[in-house]
Tab-separated table of C-alpha atoms in Angstrom:
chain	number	residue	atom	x	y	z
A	1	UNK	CA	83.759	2.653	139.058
A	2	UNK	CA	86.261	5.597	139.617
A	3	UNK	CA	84.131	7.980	138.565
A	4	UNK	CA	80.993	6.972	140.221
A	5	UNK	CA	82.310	6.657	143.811
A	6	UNK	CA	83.817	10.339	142.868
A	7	UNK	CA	80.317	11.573	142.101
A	8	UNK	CA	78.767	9.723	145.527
A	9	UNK	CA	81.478	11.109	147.670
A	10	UNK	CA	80.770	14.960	145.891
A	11	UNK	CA	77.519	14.436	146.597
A	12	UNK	CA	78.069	13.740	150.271
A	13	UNK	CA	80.156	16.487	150.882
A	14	UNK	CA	77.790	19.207	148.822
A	15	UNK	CA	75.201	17.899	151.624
A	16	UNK	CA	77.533	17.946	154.715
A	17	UNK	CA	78.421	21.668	153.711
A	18	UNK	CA	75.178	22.764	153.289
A	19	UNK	CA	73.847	21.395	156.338
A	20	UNK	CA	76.976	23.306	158.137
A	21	UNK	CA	75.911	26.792	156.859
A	22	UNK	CA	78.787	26.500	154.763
A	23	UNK	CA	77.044	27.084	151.431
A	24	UNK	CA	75.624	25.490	148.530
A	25	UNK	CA	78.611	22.481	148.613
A	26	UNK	CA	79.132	22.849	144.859
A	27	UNK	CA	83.131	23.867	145.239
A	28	UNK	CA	83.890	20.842	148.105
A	29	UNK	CA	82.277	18.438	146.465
A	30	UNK	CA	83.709	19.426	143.147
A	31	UNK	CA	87.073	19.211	144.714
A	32	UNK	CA	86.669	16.068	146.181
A	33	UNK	CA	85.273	14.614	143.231
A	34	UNK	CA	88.271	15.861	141.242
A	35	UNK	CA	90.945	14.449	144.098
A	36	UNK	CA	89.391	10.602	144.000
A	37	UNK	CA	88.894	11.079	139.748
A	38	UNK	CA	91.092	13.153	137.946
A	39	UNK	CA	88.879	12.121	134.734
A	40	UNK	CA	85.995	13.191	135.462
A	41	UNK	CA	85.283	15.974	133.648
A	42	UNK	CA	85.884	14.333	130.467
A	43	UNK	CA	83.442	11.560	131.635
A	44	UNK	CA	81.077	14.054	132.393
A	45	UNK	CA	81.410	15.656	128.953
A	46	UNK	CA	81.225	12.625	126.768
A	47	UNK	CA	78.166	12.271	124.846
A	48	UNK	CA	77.704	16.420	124.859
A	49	UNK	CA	77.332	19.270	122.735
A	50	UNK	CA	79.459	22.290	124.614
A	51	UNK	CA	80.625	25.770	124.381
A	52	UNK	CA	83.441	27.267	126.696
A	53	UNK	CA	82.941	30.907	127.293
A	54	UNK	CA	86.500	32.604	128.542
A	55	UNK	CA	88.169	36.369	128.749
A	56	UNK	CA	88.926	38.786	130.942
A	57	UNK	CA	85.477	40.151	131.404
A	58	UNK	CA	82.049	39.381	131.048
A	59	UNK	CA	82.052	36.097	131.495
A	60	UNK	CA	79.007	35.259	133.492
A	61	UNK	CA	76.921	37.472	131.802
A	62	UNK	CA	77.874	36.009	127.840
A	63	UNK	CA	77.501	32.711	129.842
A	64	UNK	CA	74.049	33.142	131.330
A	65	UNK	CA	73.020	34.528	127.153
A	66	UNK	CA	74.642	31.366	125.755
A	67	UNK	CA	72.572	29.216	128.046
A	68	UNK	CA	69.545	31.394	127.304
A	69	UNK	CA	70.013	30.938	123.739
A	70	UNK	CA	70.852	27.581	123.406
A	71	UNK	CA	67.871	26.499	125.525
A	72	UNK	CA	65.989	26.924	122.386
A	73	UNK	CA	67.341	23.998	121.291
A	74	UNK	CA	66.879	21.731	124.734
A	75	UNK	CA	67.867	21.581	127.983
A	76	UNK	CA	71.376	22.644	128.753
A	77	UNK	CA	74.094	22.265	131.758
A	78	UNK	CA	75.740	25.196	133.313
A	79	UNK	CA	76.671	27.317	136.490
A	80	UNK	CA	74.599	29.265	138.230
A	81	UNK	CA	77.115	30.686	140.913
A	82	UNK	CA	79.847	31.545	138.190
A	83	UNK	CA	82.530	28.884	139.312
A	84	UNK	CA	84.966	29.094	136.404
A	85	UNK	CA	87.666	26.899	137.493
A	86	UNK	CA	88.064	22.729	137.650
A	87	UNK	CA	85.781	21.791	140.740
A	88	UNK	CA	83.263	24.519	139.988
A	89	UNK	CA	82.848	23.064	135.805
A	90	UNK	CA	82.186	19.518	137.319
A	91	UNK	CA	80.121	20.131	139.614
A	92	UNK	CA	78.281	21.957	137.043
A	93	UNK	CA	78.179	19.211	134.886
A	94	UNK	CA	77.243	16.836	137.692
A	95	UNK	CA	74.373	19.174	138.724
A	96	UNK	CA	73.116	18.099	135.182
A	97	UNK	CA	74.217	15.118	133.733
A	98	UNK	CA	71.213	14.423	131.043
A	99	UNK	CA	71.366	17.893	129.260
A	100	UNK	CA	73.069	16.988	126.063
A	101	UNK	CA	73.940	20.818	125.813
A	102	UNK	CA	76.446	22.574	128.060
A	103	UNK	CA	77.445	26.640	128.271
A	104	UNK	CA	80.245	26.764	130.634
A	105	UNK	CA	81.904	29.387	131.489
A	106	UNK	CA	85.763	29.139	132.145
A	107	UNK	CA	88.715	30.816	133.672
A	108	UNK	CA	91.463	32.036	131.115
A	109	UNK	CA	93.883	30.392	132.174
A	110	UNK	CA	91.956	27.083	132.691
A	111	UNK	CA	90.880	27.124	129.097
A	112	UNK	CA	93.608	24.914	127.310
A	113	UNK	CA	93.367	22.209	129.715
A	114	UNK	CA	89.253	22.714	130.233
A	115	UNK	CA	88.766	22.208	126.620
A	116	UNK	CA	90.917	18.944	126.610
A	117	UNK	CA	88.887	17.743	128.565
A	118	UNK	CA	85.653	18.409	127.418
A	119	UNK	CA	86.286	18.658	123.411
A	120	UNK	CA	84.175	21.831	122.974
A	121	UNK	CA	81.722	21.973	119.625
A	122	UNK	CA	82.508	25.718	120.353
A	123	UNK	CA	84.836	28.326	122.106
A	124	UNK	CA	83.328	32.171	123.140
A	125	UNK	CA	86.422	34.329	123.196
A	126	UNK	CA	85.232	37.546	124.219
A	127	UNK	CA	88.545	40.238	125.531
A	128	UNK	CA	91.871	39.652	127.016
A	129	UNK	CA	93.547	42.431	129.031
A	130	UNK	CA	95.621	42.664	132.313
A	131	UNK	CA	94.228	41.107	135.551
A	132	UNK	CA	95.172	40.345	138.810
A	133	UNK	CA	98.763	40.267	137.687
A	134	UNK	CA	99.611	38.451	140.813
A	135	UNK	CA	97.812	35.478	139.947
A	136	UNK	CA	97.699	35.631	136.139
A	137	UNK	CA	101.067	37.140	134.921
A	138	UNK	CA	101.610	39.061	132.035
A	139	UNK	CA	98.671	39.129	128.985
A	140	UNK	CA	100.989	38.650	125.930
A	141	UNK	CA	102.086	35.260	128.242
A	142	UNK	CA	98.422	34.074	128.295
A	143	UNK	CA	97.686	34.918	124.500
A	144	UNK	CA	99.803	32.522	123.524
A	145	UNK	CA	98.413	30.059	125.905
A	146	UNK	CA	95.311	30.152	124.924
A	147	UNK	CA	96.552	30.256	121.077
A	148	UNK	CA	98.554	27.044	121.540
A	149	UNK	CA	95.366	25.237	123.765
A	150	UNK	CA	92.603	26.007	120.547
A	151	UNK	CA	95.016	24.781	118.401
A	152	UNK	CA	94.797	21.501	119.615
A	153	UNK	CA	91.158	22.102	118.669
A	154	UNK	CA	90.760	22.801	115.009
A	155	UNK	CA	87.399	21.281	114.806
A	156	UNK	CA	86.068	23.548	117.795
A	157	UNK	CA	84.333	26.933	116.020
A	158	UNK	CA	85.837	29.835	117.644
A	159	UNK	CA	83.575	32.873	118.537
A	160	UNK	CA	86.127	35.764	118.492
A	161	UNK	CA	85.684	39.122	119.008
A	162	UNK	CA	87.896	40.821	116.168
A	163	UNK	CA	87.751	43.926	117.712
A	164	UNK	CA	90.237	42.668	120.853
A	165	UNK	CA	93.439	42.421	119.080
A	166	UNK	CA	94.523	39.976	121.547
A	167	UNK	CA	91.733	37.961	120.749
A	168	UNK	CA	91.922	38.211	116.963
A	169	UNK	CA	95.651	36.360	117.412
A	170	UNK	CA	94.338	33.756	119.611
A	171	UNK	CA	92.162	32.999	116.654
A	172	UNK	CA	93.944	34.320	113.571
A	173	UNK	CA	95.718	31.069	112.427
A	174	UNK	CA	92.370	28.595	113.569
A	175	UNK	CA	90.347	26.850	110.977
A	176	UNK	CA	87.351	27.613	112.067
A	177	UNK	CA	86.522	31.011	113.379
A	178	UNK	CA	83.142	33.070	113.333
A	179	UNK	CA	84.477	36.544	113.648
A	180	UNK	CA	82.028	38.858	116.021
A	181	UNK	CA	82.692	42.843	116.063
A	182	UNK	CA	82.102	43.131	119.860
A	183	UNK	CA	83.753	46.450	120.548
A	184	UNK	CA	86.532	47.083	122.782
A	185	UNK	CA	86.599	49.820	125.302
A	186	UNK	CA	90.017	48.956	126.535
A	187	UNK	CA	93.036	49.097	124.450
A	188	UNK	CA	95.762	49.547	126.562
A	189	UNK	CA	96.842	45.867	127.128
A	190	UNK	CA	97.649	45.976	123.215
A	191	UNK	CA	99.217	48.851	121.968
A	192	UNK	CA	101.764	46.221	120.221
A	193	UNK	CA	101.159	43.667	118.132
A	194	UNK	CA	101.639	40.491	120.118
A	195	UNK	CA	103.012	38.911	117.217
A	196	UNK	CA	105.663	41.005	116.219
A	197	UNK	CA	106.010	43.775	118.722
A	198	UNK	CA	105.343	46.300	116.245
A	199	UNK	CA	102.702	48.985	117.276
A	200	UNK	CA	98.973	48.685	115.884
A	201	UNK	CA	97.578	51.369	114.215
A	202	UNK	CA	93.594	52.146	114.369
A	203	UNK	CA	92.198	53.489	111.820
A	204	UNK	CA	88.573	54.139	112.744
A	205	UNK	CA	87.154	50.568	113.634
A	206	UNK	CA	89.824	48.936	111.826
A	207	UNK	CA	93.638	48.325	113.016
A	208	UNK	CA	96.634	46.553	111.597
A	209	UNK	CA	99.910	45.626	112.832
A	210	UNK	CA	102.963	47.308	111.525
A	211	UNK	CA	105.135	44.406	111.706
A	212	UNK	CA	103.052	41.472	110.855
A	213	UNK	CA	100.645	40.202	108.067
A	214	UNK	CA	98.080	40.737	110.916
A	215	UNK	CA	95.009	42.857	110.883
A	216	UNK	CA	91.191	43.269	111.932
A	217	UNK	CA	89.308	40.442	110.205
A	218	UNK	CA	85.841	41.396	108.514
A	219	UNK	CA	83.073	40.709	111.175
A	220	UNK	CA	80.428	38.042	110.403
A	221	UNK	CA	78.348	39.511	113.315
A	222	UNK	CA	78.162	43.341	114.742
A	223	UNK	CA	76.325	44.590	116.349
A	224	UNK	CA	74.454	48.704	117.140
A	225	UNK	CA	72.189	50.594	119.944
A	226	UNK	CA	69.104	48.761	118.325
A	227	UNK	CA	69.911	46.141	116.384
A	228	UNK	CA	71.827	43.025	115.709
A	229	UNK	CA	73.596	42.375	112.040
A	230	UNK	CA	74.546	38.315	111.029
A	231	UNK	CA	75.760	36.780	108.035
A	232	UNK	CA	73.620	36.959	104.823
A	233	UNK	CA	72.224	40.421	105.257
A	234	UNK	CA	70.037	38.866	108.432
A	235	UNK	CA	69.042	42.038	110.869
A	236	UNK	CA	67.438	41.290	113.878
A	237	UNK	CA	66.040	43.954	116.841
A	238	UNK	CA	67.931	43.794	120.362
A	239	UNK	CA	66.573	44.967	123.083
A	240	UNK	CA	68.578	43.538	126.053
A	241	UNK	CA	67.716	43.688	129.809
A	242	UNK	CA	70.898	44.375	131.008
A	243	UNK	CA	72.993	48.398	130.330
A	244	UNK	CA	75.785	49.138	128.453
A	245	UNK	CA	77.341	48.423	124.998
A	246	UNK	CA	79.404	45.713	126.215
A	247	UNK	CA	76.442	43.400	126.856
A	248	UNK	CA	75.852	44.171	123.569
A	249	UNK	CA	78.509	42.886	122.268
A	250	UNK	CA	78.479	39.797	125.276
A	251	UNK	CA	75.174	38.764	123.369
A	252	UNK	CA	76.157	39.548	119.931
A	253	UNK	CA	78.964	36.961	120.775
A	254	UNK	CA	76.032	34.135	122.796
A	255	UNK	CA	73.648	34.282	119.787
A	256	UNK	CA	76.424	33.077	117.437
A	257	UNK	CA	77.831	30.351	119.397
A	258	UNK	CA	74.456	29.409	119.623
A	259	UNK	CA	73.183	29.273	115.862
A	260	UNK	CA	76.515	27.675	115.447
A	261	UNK	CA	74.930	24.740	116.972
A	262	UNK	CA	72.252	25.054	115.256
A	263	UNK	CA	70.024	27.697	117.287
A	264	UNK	CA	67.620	29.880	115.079
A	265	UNK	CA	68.854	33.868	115.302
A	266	UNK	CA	65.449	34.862	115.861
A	267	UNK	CA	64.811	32.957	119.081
A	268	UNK	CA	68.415	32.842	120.296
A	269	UNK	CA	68.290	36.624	120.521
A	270	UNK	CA	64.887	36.915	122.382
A	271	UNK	CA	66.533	34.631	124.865
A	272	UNK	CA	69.363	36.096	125.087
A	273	UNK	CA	67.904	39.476	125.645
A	274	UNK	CA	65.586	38.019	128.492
A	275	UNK	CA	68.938	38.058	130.848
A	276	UNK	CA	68.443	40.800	133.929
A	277	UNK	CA	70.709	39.876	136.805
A	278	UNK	CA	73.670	37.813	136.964
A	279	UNK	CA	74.631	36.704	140.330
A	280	UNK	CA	73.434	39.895	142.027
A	281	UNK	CA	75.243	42.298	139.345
A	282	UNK	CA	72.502	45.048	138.357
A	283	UNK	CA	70.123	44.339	140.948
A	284	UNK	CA	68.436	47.202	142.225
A	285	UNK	CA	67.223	47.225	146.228
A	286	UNK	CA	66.174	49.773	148.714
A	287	UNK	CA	68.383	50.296	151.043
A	288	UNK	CA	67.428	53.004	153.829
A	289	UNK	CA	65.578	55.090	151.563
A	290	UNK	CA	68.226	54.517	148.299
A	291	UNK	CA	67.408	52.707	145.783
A	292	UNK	CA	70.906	51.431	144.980
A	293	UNK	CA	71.538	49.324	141.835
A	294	UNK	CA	74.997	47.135	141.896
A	295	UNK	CA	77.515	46.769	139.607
A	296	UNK	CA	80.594	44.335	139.568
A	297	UNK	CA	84.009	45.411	137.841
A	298	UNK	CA	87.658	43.522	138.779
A	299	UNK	CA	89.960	44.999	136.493
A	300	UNK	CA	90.645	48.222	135.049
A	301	UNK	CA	88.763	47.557	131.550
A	302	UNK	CA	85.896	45.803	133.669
A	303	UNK	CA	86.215	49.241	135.642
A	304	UNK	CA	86.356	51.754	133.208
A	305	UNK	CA	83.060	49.509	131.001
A	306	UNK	CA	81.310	49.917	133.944
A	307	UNK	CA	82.099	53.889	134.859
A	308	UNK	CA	80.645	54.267	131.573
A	309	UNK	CA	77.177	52.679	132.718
A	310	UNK	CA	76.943	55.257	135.620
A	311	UNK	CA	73.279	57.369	135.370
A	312	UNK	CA	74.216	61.005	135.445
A	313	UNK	CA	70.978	61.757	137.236
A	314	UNK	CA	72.241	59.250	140.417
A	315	UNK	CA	72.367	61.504	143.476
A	316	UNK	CA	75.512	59.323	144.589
A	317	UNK	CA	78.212	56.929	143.574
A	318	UNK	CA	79.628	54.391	145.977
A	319	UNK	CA	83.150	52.691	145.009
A	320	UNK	CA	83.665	50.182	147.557
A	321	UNK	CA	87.247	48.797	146.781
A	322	UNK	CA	88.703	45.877	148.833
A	323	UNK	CA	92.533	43.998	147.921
A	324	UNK	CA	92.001	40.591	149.153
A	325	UNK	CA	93.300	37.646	147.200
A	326	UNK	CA	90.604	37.251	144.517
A	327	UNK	CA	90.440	41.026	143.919
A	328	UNK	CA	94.468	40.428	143.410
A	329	UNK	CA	96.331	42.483	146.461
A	330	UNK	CA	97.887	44.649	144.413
A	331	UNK	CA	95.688	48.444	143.546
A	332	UNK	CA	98.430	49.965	141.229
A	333	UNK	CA	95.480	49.006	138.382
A	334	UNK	CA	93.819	52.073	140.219
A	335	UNK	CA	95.911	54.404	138.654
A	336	UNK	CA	94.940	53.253	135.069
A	337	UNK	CA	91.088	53.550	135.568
A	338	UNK	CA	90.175	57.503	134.384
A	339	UNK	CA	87.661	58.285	137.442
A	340	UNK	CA	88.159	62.135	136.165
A	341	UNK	CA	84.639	62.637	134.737
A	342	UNK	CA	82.682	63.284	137.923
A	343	UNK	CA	80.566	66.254	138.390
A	344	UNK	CA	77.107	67.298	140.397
A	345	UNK	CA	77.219	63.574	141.516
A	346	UNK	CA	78.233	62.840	145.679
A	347	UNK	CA	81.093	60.526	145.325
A	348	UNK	CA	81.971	58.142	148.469
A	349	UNK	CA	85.283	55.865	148.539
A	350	UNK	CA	84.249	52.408	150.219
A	351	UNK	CA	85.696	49.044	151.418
A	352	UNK	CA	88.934	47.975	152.696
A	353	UNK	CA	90.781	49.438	150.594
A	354	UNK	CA	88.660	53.004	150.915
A	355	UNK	CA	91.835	55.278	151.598
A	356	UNK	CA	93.729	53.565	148.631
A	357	UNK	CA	90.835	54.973	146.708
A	358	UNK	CA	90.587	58.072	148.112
A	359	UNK	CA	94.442	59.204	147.440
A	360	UNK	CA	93.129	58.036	143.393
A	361	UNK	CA	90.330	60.180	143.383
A	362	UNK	CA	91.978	63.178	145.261
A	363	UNK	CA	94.881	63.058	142.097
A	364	UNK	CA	91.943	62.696	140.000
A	365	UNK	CA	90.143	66.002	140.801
A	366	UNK	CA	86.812	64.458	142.113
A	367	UNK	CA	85.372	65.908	145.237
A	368	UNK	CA	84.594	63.011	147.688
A	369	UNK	CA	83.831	61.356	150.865
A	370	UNK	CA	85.513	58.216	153.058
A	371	UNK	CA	83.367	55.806	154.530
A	372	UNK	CA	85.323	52.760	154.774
A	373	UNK	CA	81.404	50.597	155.415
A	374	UNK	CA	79.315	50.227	152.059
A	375	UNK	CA	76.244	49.914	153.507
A	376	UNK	CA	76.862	53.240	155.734
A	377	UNK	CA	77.965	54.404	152.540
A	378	UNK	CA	74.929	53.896	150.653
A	379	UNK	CA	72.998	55.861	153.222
A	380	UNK	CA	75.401	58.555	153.335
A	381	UNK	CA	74.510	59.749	150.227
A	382	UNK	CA	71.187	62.034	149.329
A	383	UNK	CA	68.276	60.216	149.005
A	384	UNK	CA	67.039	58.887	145.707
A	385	UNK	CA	69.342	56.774	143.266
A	386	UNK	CA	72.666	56.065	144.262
A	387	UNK	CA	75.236	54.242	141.731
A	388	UNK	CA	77.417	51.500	143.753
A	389	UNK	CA	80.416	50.062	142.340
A	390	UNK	CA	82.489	47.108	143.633
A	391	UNK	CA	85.300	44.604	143.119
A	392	UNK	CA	85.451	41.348	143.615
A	393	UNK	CA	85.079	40.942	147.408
A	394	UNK	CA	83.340	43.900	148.337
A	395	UNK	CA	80.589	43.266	146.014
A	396	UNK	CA	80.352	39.965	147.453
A	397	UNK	CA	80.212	41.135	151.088
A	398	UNK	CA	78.200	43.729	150.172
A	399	UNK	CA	75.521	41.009	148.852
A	400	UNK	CA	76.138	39.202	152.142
A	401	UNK	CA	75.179	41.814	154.261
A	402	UNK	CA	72.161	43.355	151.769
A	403	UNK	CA	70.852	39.420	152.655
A	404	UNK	CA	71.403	39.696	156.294
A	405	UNK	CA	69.560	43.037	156.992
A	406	UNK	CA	66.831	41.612	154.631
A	407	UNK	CA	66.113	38.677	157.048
A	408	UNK	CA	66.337	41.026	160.431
């Protein structure tokens, strides 16, 4: 009884905010749902099949494969705004309460408690590095919060990418583990082994600790520029939507969660690659004679990934950079992102944080201009293709404002 005047009151305030202009209502009336039921996610998840999807990046974009793939097998229950925390998960899971399938994705450090709750069939563990370190605290802390939380769960099959050593330890120990070679662009955040404190030592694709029985396991899944490789000599073409050779390892890790629930690999990765946009991130519009495609980064491995996507042939590249609490208010992670590789490209610092930026680019040799506006940005650079880069906020404000000169 609980429960159900929880999901009438959600409902009531998801209408009262939209009919206030104050969005789609799915965070209030999650929230409110939560604050009359604390149980309600795991009533919400009884009776379904479900697969968490957590790390430091890529989240909504494995999450949006997953779904992809596993609606091969039926209809299945997930966000479509990328709410990764309690309120956003139920009202996900409210939005759709017949789907006996559910791809959710989840904050990192929601995970241990999320998958109490919900008693995943499977767990996508894609990266782990440092991130907002104002709100989230030191990595090596949160490895071995998430390796306690999935070992509450040894009948959950772990997707882990074994070429995160952070990752691999989360997962080393687990029963039940489908190891995934999804690269790793960013190894910074574990130059020691976070089990000993020893270094770890690369050799090629492979590492090792030096002070632990601890090492790369052997990949059931990898994955190349064409195609993707699964157990039993299977080899299957991947042609993805979306840039990049993360994404390729994002749906190298969604098309073996989902043939761990039984998908086929053939049509899971079809679906999968069907993905194009995820919440606005690499859209392309027209914007005063630009065509200007967006990309979303929040931390400096999500930064540096996406650097790497940059077209050479752009005529400009906007970094619009804001420090407002989601983005975490504290830039210092500017200093670890290598912006040095600039050249014959018009470079333009952007957001609220533009002059922060600027002082980072002048140290790193790239010739550049200020203009603290994205939009005004955008059309300060030559026209043709222009590149535009944003955290958090500013992407999101960006969007906004993209949507407001669209309807003038």
């Amino acid at each position: 009884m609980r429960g159900k005047l929880a999901l009438g009151a959600a409902k009531a305030a998801s209408w009262a905010s939209r009919k206030a202009g104050r969005g789609n209502g799915s965070m209030i009336g999650g929230l409110i749902a939560l604050k009359i039921d604390p149980t309600l996610m795991t009533q919400l998840g009884r009776g379904r099949r479900t697969v968490l999807i957590t790390g430091t990046n890529g989240k909504s974009t494995t999450t949006r494969m997953t779904t992809a793939a596993l609606q091969t097998l039926g209809d299945v229950a997930t966000q479509a705004d990328g709410a990764n925390m309690d309120a956003g998960i139920v009202s996900a899971l409210t939005a759709n309460r017949t789907a006996r399938l559910a791809a959710i994705e989840v904050d990192e450090l929601h995970l241990p408690h999320v998958a109490d709750a919900l008693n995943p069939a499977a767990v996508v563990l894609l990266n782990l590095s440092r991130d907002q370190l104002d709100r989230v605290g030191e990595i090596n802390m949160i490895e071995r919060r998430l390796r306690a939380g999935m070992a509450r769960h040894p009948d959950a099959v772990l997707i882990a990418n074994c070429d995160d050593v952070l990752i691999t330890s989360i997962a080393y120990d687990h029963p039940n583990v489908v190891w995934v070679a999804a690269g790793s662009g960013w190894a910074v955040d574990s130059a020691s082994c976070p089990r000993s404190g020893e270094p770890i030592l690369w050799e090629g694709e492979h590492w090792y600790s030096t002070g632990a029985d601890f090492k790369r396991p052997e990949p059931q899944w990898r994955v190349d520029e064409h195609t993707l490789y699964g157990p039993d000599g299977l080899e299957l073409p991947l042609a993805l939507a979306l840039p990049g050779r993360a994404n390729r390892g994002n749906a190298a890790q969604a098309v073996a969660a989902a043939v761990a629930l039984g998908a086929k690999p053939e049509a899971a990765t079809r679906a999968a690659a069907t993905v194009r946009e995820i919440a606005g991130r690499y859209r392309t519009v027209e914007v005063n004679g630009h065509t200007a495609r967006l990309l979303l980064a929040k931390n400096p491995a999500g930064w540096q990934e996406a650097l790497s996507m940059i077209d050479p042939a752009a005529k400009g590249l906007v970094i619009a950079v804001n420090g407002q609490v989601p983005d975490g208010e504290d830039l210092s992670w500017l200093w670890d992102v290598r912006f040095e590789h600039f050249e014959g490209t018009q470079v333009v610092a952007a957001g609220e944080r533009a002059t922060d930026l600027a002082v980072r680019l002048t140290y790193a040799g790239v010739e550049h201009t200020t203009v603290a506006d994205p939009l005004r940005a955008i059309a300060s650079c030559p026209p043709g293709q222009v590149e535009v880069l944003a955290n958090y906020t500013a992407f999101r404000d960006l969007n906004r404002d993209l949507e407001e000169k669209a309807g003038a």
